[in-house]
Amino acid sequence: MASVMEAFNASTTHYPGTVRATIATGDMGILSRALEHVNLLSVFLTLFAIAVAYDQIQYWRLKGSLAGQPFKIPFLGPFHESVKPSFEKYYAKWVSGNLSCVSVFHKFVIIASTRDMARKVFNSPAFVKPCVVDVAHKLLRPENWVFLDGKEHVEYRKGLNGLFTRQALETYLPGQQEVYREYFEEFLQMTREKDGVGQPFVYMLRELQCAVSCRTFVGHYMSREGVKRIADDYYNITAAMELVNFPIIIPFTKTWYGKKAADKVIEAFANCAAKARVRMRKPGAEPECILDRWLAHMLQSDRHRERVAKGEQVPQDETPAMLLRNFSDFEISMTIFTFLFASQDATSSACSWMLQLLADRPEMLQKVREEAVSIRPDPSHEVTLDMLENMPWTRACVKEVLRYRPPVIMVPYLVKKDFHISESNYTARKGSMIIPSTWLSLHDPEAYPSPDVYDPERWISGTAEEQGKNWLVFGTGPHYCLGQTYAVLNLMCFLHMLASELEWRHTITARSEEIRVFATIFPMDDLLLSFSRRATGAGTA
């Protein structure tokens, strides 16, 4: 019996193992035969095809009924076009529909082209917020005030309004004129060195406007050499802020150089803030720049709070219009940096086109000079705000430049929650970028007859001043440009002084009227100019 049971047990032990081994061998055979036809390349191609299909389906899903290319270049989109942006291609997008789209890398971009579409975006803070570009948070810092939203943003702006009052703008003028006269001498020297031959002036005008901005913002706390360094560095910052760029900072790319430059600029402005903080605490110190005035407001607020804390009943007329908290040097520096970011490229663009347009239209420049002589016969005298406010033709020339060649042609916003645009029956999805354009509103033939003609007279005897809805040069809504009055007055002061003191000649080339896009817009040939000093007592000659 024992032997029978042992035999049985042995058979029951070995038989299943044999079966499992046989099955396993069969399975391995099937798997081996299947793997014979599989290799890494085919796996990769399959996964790549799935990814391409997914990317395309996502593009179609977000595109919906919008104007735009029916198919997307996988993953990259039209990145190759964005590396060297073309105004003509931008324009083609604007006229393709009220809303159009493009998808680059991971970013789906909606373009709002018409006046009404652009205004809708500008005036919808519940759904969108300014985002500049992906890398902007890294360059400007994520805690920067420009990225604030809602009530927090409104409160911060209130504290800055006092920096751009009429009284404040008057105090900035002497510093601006000092810088202009310094650079007028450089213009003459550059011309002498080239024997009067026209040479590219776009980059010199960029440096000039950087110097004017720095003098307005931080006064004499920054040296002339420091301003030149910032002007050079700022070119890298602008390049890093192009609409489409690498979304991450990779060494030795534009964004990498831009980040290094931004770090240096913020450090330089923080040093200026520390110096201003010491000066403005001294008895009798008067503000000469935006930095001084901002710190003076903070000190006034501190003194007011101290009086209240002591139980003093402070009279209403001794209470600051806006109570400010005490901002750190770093916070001040970040804010001044955004002022430079907002002004540098825009004013450089505007004054470049202004010099070209008026040099090519001597009859219009002559009227600027006649107005200048009637208001300030002696060019050595200081320009006052009252004078600028009584120069209608000079103002008209500036405003027409801003309309005819608007420096800022697009303003990127981020969709922070699904944004239904009923006029186009389209919903912009959260996370998309939506970009209102200013060009078509400022070239609307109903608002500005013959919109492709530079005509300052439309601001004198025409109806241009009445076209507020179309005047989107400085945006509209809660994020409109704080410094718009300053910008116009600055350009007026520059034109008035230059026309009074210098002659300039523009060398026209085949590409003078073509538009180069570099954050803002510039003449494609970089503006070939030469300068000479006007004869003393030239008057209206």
Coordinates of C-alpha atoms in Angstrom, one line a residue:
M1 CA 0.0 0.0 0.0
A2 CA 2.8 2.4 0.9
S3 CA 4.6 1.7 -2.3
V4 CA 1.3 2.3 -4.3
M5 CA 0.7 5.6 -2.5
E6 CA 4.3 6.7 -2.9
A7 CA 4.0 6.0 -6.6
F8 CA 0.7 7.9 -6.8
N9 CA 2.2 10.8 -4.8
A10 CA 5.2 10.9 -7.1
S11 CA 3.0 10.9 -10.2
T12 CA 0.8 13.7 -8.8
T13 CA 3.9 15.7 -7.9
H14 CA 5.7 15.5 -11.3
Y15 CA 2.8 15.6 -13.7
P16 CA 1.6 19.2 -13.1
G17 CA 5.2 20.4 -13.3
T18 CA 5.5 18.7 -16.6
V19 CA 2.3 20.3 -17.9
R20 CA 3.3 23.8 -16.7
A21 CA 6.7 23.4 -18.3
T22 CA 5.0 22.4 -21.5
I23 CA 2.6 25.3 -21.4
A24 CA 5.4 27.8 -20.5
T25 CA 7.4 26.5 -23.4
G26 CA 4.5 27.0 -25.7
D27 CA 3.9 30.5 -24.4
M28 CA 7.6 31.4 -24.9
G29 CA 7.4 30.1 -28.3
I30 CA 4.5 32.3 -29.2
L31 CA 6.1 35.3 -27.5
S32 CA 9.4 34.7 -29.3
R33 CA 7.7 34.5 -32.7
A34 CA 5.9 37.7 -31.9
L35 CA 9.1 39.5 -30.8
E36 CA 10.8 38.4 -33.9
H37 CA 8.8 41.0 -35.8
V38 CA 9.3 43.8 -33.2
N39 CA 12.3 46.1 -32.9
L40 CA 13.0 49.4 -31.1
L41 CA 12.5 51.5 -34.3
S42 CA 9.0 50.2 -34.9
V43 CA 8.1 50.8 -31.3
F44 CA 9.4 54.4 -31.5
L45 CA 7.6 55.0 -34.8
T46 CA 4.4 53.7 -33.4
L47 CA 4.6 55.9 -30.3
F48 CA 5.7 58.9 -32.4
A49 CA 2.7 58.5 -34.7
I50 CA 0.4 58.3 -31.7
A51 CA 1.9 61.5 -30.2
V52 CA 1.6 63.3 -33.6
A53 CA -2.0 62.3 -33.9
Y54 CA -2.7 63.4 -30.3
D55 CA -1.0 66.8 -30.9
Q56 CA -3.0 67.3 -34.1
I57 CA -6.3 66.3 -32.4
Q58 CA -5.6 68.7 -29.5
Y59 CA -4.9 71.5 -32.0
W60 CA -8.2 70.8 -33.9
R61 CA -10.1 70.6 -30.6
L62 CA -8.8 74.1 -29.5
K63 CA -9.0 75.6 -32.9
G64 CA -12.6 74.9 -33.5
S65 CA -14.0 77.5 -36.0
L66 CA -11.1 79.9 -35.8
A67 CA -9.1 81.0 -38.8
G68 CA -5.7 79.3 -39.0
Q69 CA -3.8 76.6 -40.6
P70 CA -5.8 73.3 -40.9
F71 CA -2.8 71.2 -39.9
K72 CA -0.1 71.9 -37.4
I73 CA 3.6 71.0 -37.8
P74 CA 4.0 68.3 -35.1
F75 CA 4.9 69.7 -31.7
L76 CA 6.9 72.7 -33.0
G77 CA 4.2 74.5 -35.0
P78 CA 5.5 77.4 -37.0
F79 CA 8.4 77.9 -34.7
H80 CA 10.8 78.5 -37.6
E81 CA 8.7 81.5 -38.6
S82 CA 8.7 82.8 -35.1
V83 CA 12.5 82.8 -34.8
K84 CA 12.6 85.7 -37.3
P85 CA 9.1 87.2 -37.0
S86 CA 7.7 88.8 -40.2
F87 CA 5.3 91.7 -40.0
E88 CA 3.7 90.6 -43.3
K89 CA 2.9 87.2 -41.8
Y90 CA 1.5 88.9 -38.7
Y91 CA -0.6 91.1 -40.9
A92 CA -1.9 88.1 -42.8
K93 CA -3.1 86.6 -39.5
W94 CA -4.8 89.8 -38.5
V95 CA -6.8 90.1 -41.7
S96 CA -7.7 86.4 -41.8
G97 CA -10.5 86.8 -39.3
N98 CA -11.7 88.5 -36.1
L99 CA -10.1 85.6 -34.3
S100 CA -7.3 83.4 -35.6
C101 CA -5.0 81.0 -34.1
V102 CA -1.6 79.3 -34.1
S103 CA 0.0 76.6 -31.9
V104 CA 3.7 76.7 -31.1
F105 CA 5.3 74.1 -28.9
H106 CA 2.8 73.5 -26.1
K107 CA 1.2 76.9 -26.4
F108 CA -2.1 77.5 -28.2
V109 CA -2.3 81.2 -29.2
I110 CA -5.5 83.0 -30.2
I111 CA -5.1 86.4 -32.0
A112 CA -7.8 89.0 -31.5
S113 CA -7.4 91.3 -34.5
T114 CA -10.2 93.8 -34.7
R115 CA -10.9 96.8 -32.5
D116 CA -14.0 95.2 -30.8
M117 CA -12.2 91.8 -30.3
A118 CA -9.1 93.5 -28.9
R119 CA -11.2 95.7 -26.5
K120 CA -13.1 92.7 -25.3
V121 CA -9.9 91.0 -24.2
F122 CA -8.5 94.2 -22.7
N123 CA -11.7 94.7 -20.7
S124 CA -12.2 91.1 -19.4
P125 CA -10.0 90.9 -16.3
A126 CA -12.3 88.2 -14.9
F127 CA -11.1 85.8 -17.7
V128 CA -7.7 87.0 -18.7
K129 CA -4.6 88.5 -17.3
P130 CA -1.4 89.9 -18.8
C131 CA 1.3 87.3 -19.2
V132 CA 3.9 88.8 -21.5
V133 CA 5.6 85.5 -22.5
D134 CA 6.5 82.2 -20.8
V135 CA 9.9 83.3 -19.7
A136 CA 8.8 86.7 -18.4
H137 CA 8.1 85.3 -14.9
K138 CA 11.8 84.2 -14.7
L139 CA 13.2 87.5 -16.0
L140 CA 10.8 90.0 -14.2
R141 CA 10.4 87.6 -11.2
P142 CA 7.1 85.8 -10.4
E143 CA 6.3 88.2 -7.5
N144 CA 6.5 91.3 -9.7
W145 CA 3.5 93.6 -9.5
V146 CA 2.7 93.3 -13.2
F147 CA 1.6 89.7 -12.6
L148 CA -0.8 90.6 -9.8
D149 CA -4.5 90.2 -10.5
G150 CA -7.8 91.6 -9.4
K151 CA -8.0 93.8 -6.3
E152 CA -4.3 93.3 -5.4
H153 CA -3.3 94.7 -8.8
V154 CA -5.7 97.6 -8.5
E155 CA -4.3 98.6 -5.0
Y156 CA -0.7 98.4 -6.2
R157 CA -1.5 100.6 -9.2
K158 CA -3.1 103.2 -7.0
G159 CA 0.1 103.6 -5.1
L160 CA 1.9 104.3 -8.4
N161 CA -0.5 106.9 -9.8
G162 CA 1.1 109.7 -7.8
L163 CA 4.3 109.1 -9.8
F164 CA 2.7 110.3 -13.1
T165 CA 0.7 113.4 -12.0
R166 CA 1.2 116.7 -13.8
Q167 CA 3.3 118.0 -10.9
A168 CA 5.5 114.9 -11.0
L169 CA 5.9 115.0 -14.8
E170 CA 7.1 118.6 -14.5
T171 CA 9.9 117.6 -12.2
Y172 CA 11.2 115.0 -14.6
L173 CA 11.7 117.4 -17.5
P174 CA 15.0 119.0 -16.5
G175 CA 16.7 115.5 -16.3
Q176 CA 15.3 114.5 -19.7
Q177 CA 16.6 117.6 -21.4
E178 CA 20.0 117.1 -19.9
V179 CA 20.2 113.7 -21.4
Y180 CA 18.9 114.8 -24.8
R181 CA 21.6 117.5 -25.1
E182 CA 24.3 115.1 -24.1
Y183 CA 23.2 112.7 -26.9
F184 CA 22.7 115.5 -29.5
E185 CA 26.5 116.1 -29.2
E186 CA 27.1 112.3 -29.7
F187 CA 24.9 112.4 -32.8
L188 CA 27.0 115.2 -34.2
Q189 CA 30.2 113.4 -33.4
M190 CA 29.1 110.2 -35.0
T191 CA 28.2 112.1 -38.2
R192 CA 31.6 113.9 -38.2
E193 CA 33.4 110.5 -37.9
K194 CA 31.6 109.2 -41.0
D195 CA 32.1 112.5 -43.0
G196 CA 28.4 113.1 -43.1
V197 CA 27.4 109.8 -44.5
G198 CA 24.2 108.4 -43.1
Q199 CA 24.7 105.5 -40.7
P200 CA 22.3 103.2 -38.7
F201 CA 20.8 105.1 -35.8
V202 CA 18.2 102.6 -34.4
Y203 CA 20.7 101.3 -31.8
M204 CA 21.8 104.7 -30.7
L205 CA 18.2 105.8 -30.3
R206 CA 17.6 102.7 -28.1
E207 CA 20.5 103.8 -25.9
L208 CA 19.2 107.4 -25.9
Q209 CA 15.8 106.3 -24.7
C210 CA 17.2 103.9 -22.2
A211 CA 19.3 106.9 -20.8
V212 CA 16.2 109.1 -20.7
S213 CA 14.2 106.4 -19.0
C214 CA 16.9 105.8 -16.4
R215 CA 17.3 109.5 -15.7
T216 CA 13.5 109.8 -15.2
F217 CA 13.2 106.7 -13.1
V218 CA 16.4 106.7 -11.0
G219 CA 17.9 110.2 -11.6
H220 CA 21.6 110.7 -10.9
Y221 CA 21.8 107.6 -8.7
M222 CA 23.1 105.8 -11.8
S223 CA 26.2 106.8 -13.7
R224 CA 26.4 107.4 -17.5
E225 CA 28.5 104.2 -17.7
G226 CA 25.9 102.3 -15.8
V227 CA 23.2 103.5 -18.2
K228 CA 25.3 102.3 -21.1
R229 CA 25.7 98.9 -19.6
I230 CA 21.9 98.7 -19.0
A231 CA 21.2 99.7 -22.6
D232 CA 23.5 97.0 -23.9
D233 CA 22.1 94.4 -21.4
Y234 CA 18.6 95.4 -22.3
Y235 CA 19.0 94.3 -25.9
N236 CA 19.4 90.7 -24.5
I237 CA 16.4 91.1 -22.3
T238 CA 14.3 92.2 -25.3
A239 CA 15.5 89.3 -27.4
A240 CA 14.5 86.9 -24.6
M241 CA 11.1 88.4 -24.4
E242 CA 10.2 87.6 -28.1
L243 CA 6.6 86.3 -28.4
V244 CA 7.8 82.8 -29.2
N245 CA 10.9 81.5 -27.6
F246 CA 12.2 78.5 -25.8
P247 CA 9.9 78.0 -22.8
I248 CA 12.8 77.0 -20.6
I249 CA 16.1 78.6 -19.9
I250 CA 18.8 76.7 -21.7
P251 CA 22.5 77.8 -21.3
F252 CA 23.7 80.1 -24.1
T253 CA 20.2 80.7 -25.6
K254 CA 18.5 84.1 -25.9
T255 CA 16.5 83.4 -22.7
W256 CA 19.7 82.5 -20.8
Y257 CA 21.5 85.7 -21.8
G258 CA 18.3 87.6 -21.0
K259 CA 18.1 86.2 -17.5
K260 CA 21.7 87.1 -16.8
A261 CA 21.1 90.6 -18.0
A262 CA 17.8 91.0 -16.1
D263 CA 19.6 89.9 -12.9
K264 CA 22.2 92.7 -13.4
V265 CA 19.6 95.3 -14.1
I266 CA 17.5 94.5 -11.1
E267 CA 20.6 94.6 -8.9
A268 CA 21.6 98.0 -10.3
F269 CA 18.1 99.4 -9.6
A270 CA 18.1 98.0 -6.1
N271 CA 21.4 99.8 -5.5
C272 CA 19.8 103.1 -6.7
A273 CA 16.9 102.5 -4.4
A274 CA 19.2 102.1 -1.4
K275 CA 20.9 105.4 -2.3
A276 CA 17.6 107.2 -2.8
R277 CA 16.3 106.0 0.6
V278 CA 19.3 107.6 2.3
R279 CA 19.0 110.9 0.4
M280 CA 15.2 111.3 0.8
R281 CA 15.5 111.0 4.6
K282 CA 17.6 114.2 4.7
P283 CA 15.9 117.4 5.6
G284 CA 14.9 119.5 2.6
A285 CA 15.5 116.8 0.0
E286 CA 13.3 117.4 -3.1
P287 CA 12.4 114.6 -5.5
E288 CA 14.1 114.7 -8.9
C289 CA 13.0 111.4 -10.3
I290 CA 10.3 108.7 -10.0
L291 CA 12.4 106.8 -7.4
D292 CA 12.7 109.9 -5.2
R293 CA 9.0 110.7 -5.5
W294 CA 7.9 107.1 -4.6
L295 CA 10.2 107.1 -1.5
A296 CA 8.9 110.5 -0.5
H297 CA 5.4 109.1 -0.6
M298 CA 6.4 106.2 1.6
L299 CA 8.1 108.5 4.1
Q300 CA 5.0 110.7 4.3
S301 CA 2.9 107.6 4.9
D302 CA 5.2 106.5 7.7
R303 CA 5.1 109.8 9.4
H304 CA 1.3 109.9 9.1
R305 CA 1.0 106.5 10.7
E306 CA 3.4 107.5 13.5
R307 CA 1.2 110.6 14.3
V308 CA -2.0 108.5 14.3
A309 CA -0.3 105.9 16.5
K310 CA 0.5 108.6 19.1
G311 CA -3.2 109.5 19.2
E312 CA -2.8 112.8 17.2
Q313 CA -5.8 114.0 15.2
V314 CA -4.2 114.6 11.8
P315 CA -5.9 117.3 9.7
Q316 CA -7.3 116.1 6.4
D317 CA -5.1 118.5 4.4
E318 CA -2.0 116.9 6.1
T319 CA -3.1 113.3 5.2
P320 CA -1.4 111.7 2.2
A321 CA -3.7 111.2 -0.8
M322 CA -2.6 107.5 -0.7
L323 CA -1.1 105.7 2.3
L324 CA 1.7 103.5 1.1
R325 CA 3.4 100.6 2.9
N326 CA 7.2 100.6 3.0
F327 CA 8.4 98.7 0.0
S328 CA 11.8 97.0 0.1
D329 CA 14.7 98.0 -2.2
F330 CA 14.1 94.8 -4.2
E331 CA 10.4 95.4 -4.6
I332 CA 11.2 99.0 -5.8
S333 CA 13.8 97.6 -8.2
M334 CA 11.4 95.1 -9.7
T335 CA 8.8 97.9 -10.3
I336 CA 11.4 100.3 -11.9
F337 CA 12.5 97.4 -14.1
T338 CA 8.9 97.0 -15.4
F339 CA 8.8 100.7 -16.1
L340 CA 11.9 100.3 -18.2
F341 CA 10.4 97.2 -19.8
A342 CA 7.3 99.2 -20.7
S343 CA 9.1 102.3 -22.0
Q344 CA 12.4 101.2 -23.6
D345 CA 11.4 99.5 -26.8
A346 CA 8.2 101.4 -27.3
T347 CA 9.8 104.9 -27.2
S348 CA 12.8 103.7 -29.2
S349 CA 10.4 102.5 -31.9
A350 CA 8.3 105.7 -31.9
C351 CA 11.3 108.1 -32.1
S352 CA 12.9 106.0 -34.9
W353 CA 9.9 106.2 -37.1
M354 CA 9.3 109.9 -36.1
L355 CA 12.7 111.0 -37.3
Q356 CA 12.3 109.0 -40.6
L357 CA 8.8 110.2 -41.3
L358 CA 9.5 113.9 -40.6
A359 CA 12.9 113.9 -42.4
D360 CA 11.1 112.6 -45.5
R361 CA 8.3 115.2 -45.1
P362 CA 10.2 118.5 -44.7
E363 CA 7.0 120.6 -44.9
M364 CA 5.7 118.9 -41.8
L365 CA 9.1 119.3 -40.0
Q366 CA 9.1 123.0 -40.9
K367 CA 5.8 123.4 -39.1
V368 CA 7.3 121.8 -36.0
R369 CA 10.1 124.4 -36.1
E370 CA 7.8 127.3 -36.6
E371 CA 5.8 126.2 -33.6
A372 CA 9.0 125.8 -31.6
V373 CA 10.2 129.3 -32.4
S374 CA 6.8 130.8 -31.5
I375 CA 6.8 129.2 -28.1
R376 CA 10.6 129.0 -27.2
P377 CA 12.6 131.4 -29.4
D378 CA 15.8 130.7 -27.5
P379 CA 16.7 127.0 -27.8
S380 CA 19.0 127.3 -24.8
H381 CA 16.1 127.9 -22.5
E382 CA 14.5 125.1 -20.6
V383 CA 11.4 123.4 -21.9
T384 CA 8.5 123.6 -19.5
L385 CA 5.3 121.5 -19.3
D386 CA 3.3 124.6 -20.1
M387 CA 5.2 125.0 -23.3
L388 CA 4.7 121.3 -24.3
E389 CA 1.0 121.6 -23.6
N390 CA 0.8 124.5 -26.1
M391 CA 2.3 122.7 -29.0
P392 CA -0.7 121.3 -30.9
W393 CA 1.3 120.5 -34.1
T394 CA 4.2 118.8 -32.4
R395 CA 1.6 116.8 -30.4
A396 CA -0.2 115.9 -33.6
C397 CA 3.0 114.6 -35.2
V398 CA 3.7 112.4 -32.2
K399 CA 0.2 111.0 -31.9
E400 CA 0.2 110.3 -35.7
V401 CA 3.4 108.4 -35.4
L402 CA 1.9 106.3 -32.6
R403 CA -1.1 105.6 -34.8
Y404 CA 0.6 105.1 -38.1
R405 CA 3.4 102.9 -36.7
P406 CA 2.1 101.7 -33.3
P407 CA 5.2 100.5 -31.3
V408 CA 3.3 97.8 -29.5
I409 CA 1.4 95.7 -32.1
M410 CA 0.3 92.9 -29.8
V411 CA -0.2 92.4 -26.0
P412 CA -0.2 88.8 -24.7
Y413 CA -2.8 87.7 -22.2
L414 CA -3.3 84.4 -20.5
V415 CA -6.8 82.9 -20.3
K416 CA -7.2 82.1 -16.6
K417 CA -10.6 80.4 -17.0
D418 CA -12.7 79.4 -20.0
F419 CA -13.6 82.6 -21.8
H420 CA -16.6 82.5 -24.1
I421 CA -16.5 85.1 -26.9
S422 CA -20.1 85.3 -28.0
E423 CA -19.4 87.5 -31.0
S424 CA -17.5 84.6 -32.6
N425 CA -19.3 81.8 -30.8
Y426 CA -16.0 80.5 -29.6
T427 CA -14.7 79.6 -26.1
A428 CA -11.0 80.2 -25.4
R429 CA -9.9 77.4 -23.1
K430 CA -8.1 78.0 -19.8
G431 CA -4.3 78.0 -20.3
S432 CA -4.4 79.4 -23.8
M433 CA -2.7 82.6 -24.7
I434 CA -4.9 85.3 -26.3
I435 CA -3.3 88.3 -27.9
P436 CA -5.2 91.5 -28.8
S437 CA -3.6 93.4 -31.7
T438 CA -3.7 97.2 -32.0
W439 CA -2.8 97.5 -35.7
L440 CA -6.2 97.1 -37.3
S441 CA -8.0 99.4 -34.9
L442 CA -5.4 102.1 -35.5
H443 CA -5.7 101.6 -39.3
D444 CA -9.5 101.5 -39.4
P445 CA -10.5 103.6 -42.5
E446 CA -13.8 104.6 -40.8
A447 CA -12.0 106.1 -37.8
Y448 CA -9.0 107.3 -39.7
P449 CA -9.6 108.1 -43.4
S450 CA -6.6 107.1 -45.6
P451 CA -5.2 105.2 -42.6
D452 CA -2.0 104.2 -44.5
V453 CA -1.0 107.9 -44.9
Y454 CA 1.0 109.7 -42.3
D455 CA -1.2 112.8 -41.7
P456 CA -0.8 114.8 -38.5
E457 CA -3.4 117.2 -39.7
R458 CA -6.1 114.6 -38.8
W459 CA -5.4 115.4 -35.1
I460 CA -5.8 119.2 -35.7
S461 CA -8.8 119.6 -38.0
G462 CA -10.0 116.0 -38.4
T463 CA -11.9 113.7 -36.1
A464 CA -8.9 111.6 -34.9
E465 CA -9.2 112.9 -31.3
E466 CA -12.8 111.6 -31.2
Q467 CA -11.8 108.0 -32.0
G468 CA -11.2 106.9 -28.4
K469 CA -12.5 103.4 -29.0
N470 CA -9.9 102.9 -31.7
W471 CA -7.0 104.5 -29.8
L472 CA -5.5 101.3 -28.4
V473 CA -1.9 102.4 -28.5
F474 CA -1.6 102.2 -24.7
G475 CA -4.3 99.5 -24.2
T476 CA -7.5 100.0 -22.3
G477 CA -9.2 98.5 -19.3
P478 CA -7.6 97.8 -15.8
H479 CA -4.1 97.2 -17.3
Y480 CA -3.9 100.3 -19.5
C481 CA -0.4 101.9 -19.5
L482 CA 0.2 104.1 -16.5
G483 CA 2.8 106.2 -18.3
Q484 CA 0.9 107.1 -21.4
T485 CA 0.9 110.9 -20.7
Y486 CA 4.6 110.7 -19.8
A487 CA 5.4 108.8 -23.0
V488 CA 3.6 111.4 -25.3
L489 CA 5.3 114.3 -23.5
N490 CA 8.7 112.7 -23.6
L491 CA 8.4 112.2 -27.4
M492 CA 7.2 115.8 -27.8
C493 CA 10.1 117.1 -25.8
F494 CA 12.5 115.1 -27.9
L495 CA 11.1 116.2 -31.2
H496 CA 10.8 119.9 -30.1
M497 CA 14.4 120.0 -28.9
L498 CA 15.9 118.1 -31.8
A499 CA 14.0 120.2 -34.4
S500 CA 15.1 123.4 -32.6
E501 CA 18.8 122.5 -32.3
L502 CA 19.8 120.1 -35.1
E503 CA 19.2 119.3 -38.7
W504 CA 19.0 115.7 -39.8
R505 CA 18.9 113.9 -43.1
H506 CA 17.5 110.5 -43.8
T507 CA 19.2 108.3 -46.4
I508 CA 16.2 106.5 -48.0
T509 CA 16.8 102.9 -49.0
A510 CA 14.6 100.3 -50.7
R511 CA 13.9 98.9 -47.2
S512 CA 13.2 102.1 -45.3
E513 CA 9.4 101.6 -45.2
E514 CA 9.6 97.9 -44.5
I515 CA 8.9 96.9 -40.9
R516 CA 11.2 94.8 -38.8
V517 CA 9.7 93.2 -35.7
F518 CA 11.9 93.1 -32.6
A519 CA 9.5 93.2 -29.6
T520 CA 8.2 96.5 -31.2
I521 CA 8.7 97.6 -34.8
F522 CA 11.6 99.5 -36.5
P523 CA 12.6 100.4 -40.0
M524 CA 14.1 97.4 -41.7
D525 CA 17.3 99.3 -42.8
D526 CA 17.9 100.4 -39.2
L527 CA 17.4 104.1 -40.1
L528 CA 20.3 105.8 -41.8
L529 CA 20.7 109.3 -40.5
S530 CA 23.2 112.1 -40.4
F531 CA 23.1 115.3 -38.2
S532 CA 24.3 118.9 -38.3
R533 CA 23.9 121.8 -35.9
R534 CA 21.3 124.4 -36.9
A535 CA 22.6 127.9 -37.3
T536 CA 22.1 130.2 -34.4
G537 CA 19.0 132.3 -35.0
A538 CA 17.9 130.1 -37.9
G539 CA 14.3 130.6 -36.7
T540 CA 11.9 129.3 -39.3
A541 CA 14.5 129.1 -42.1

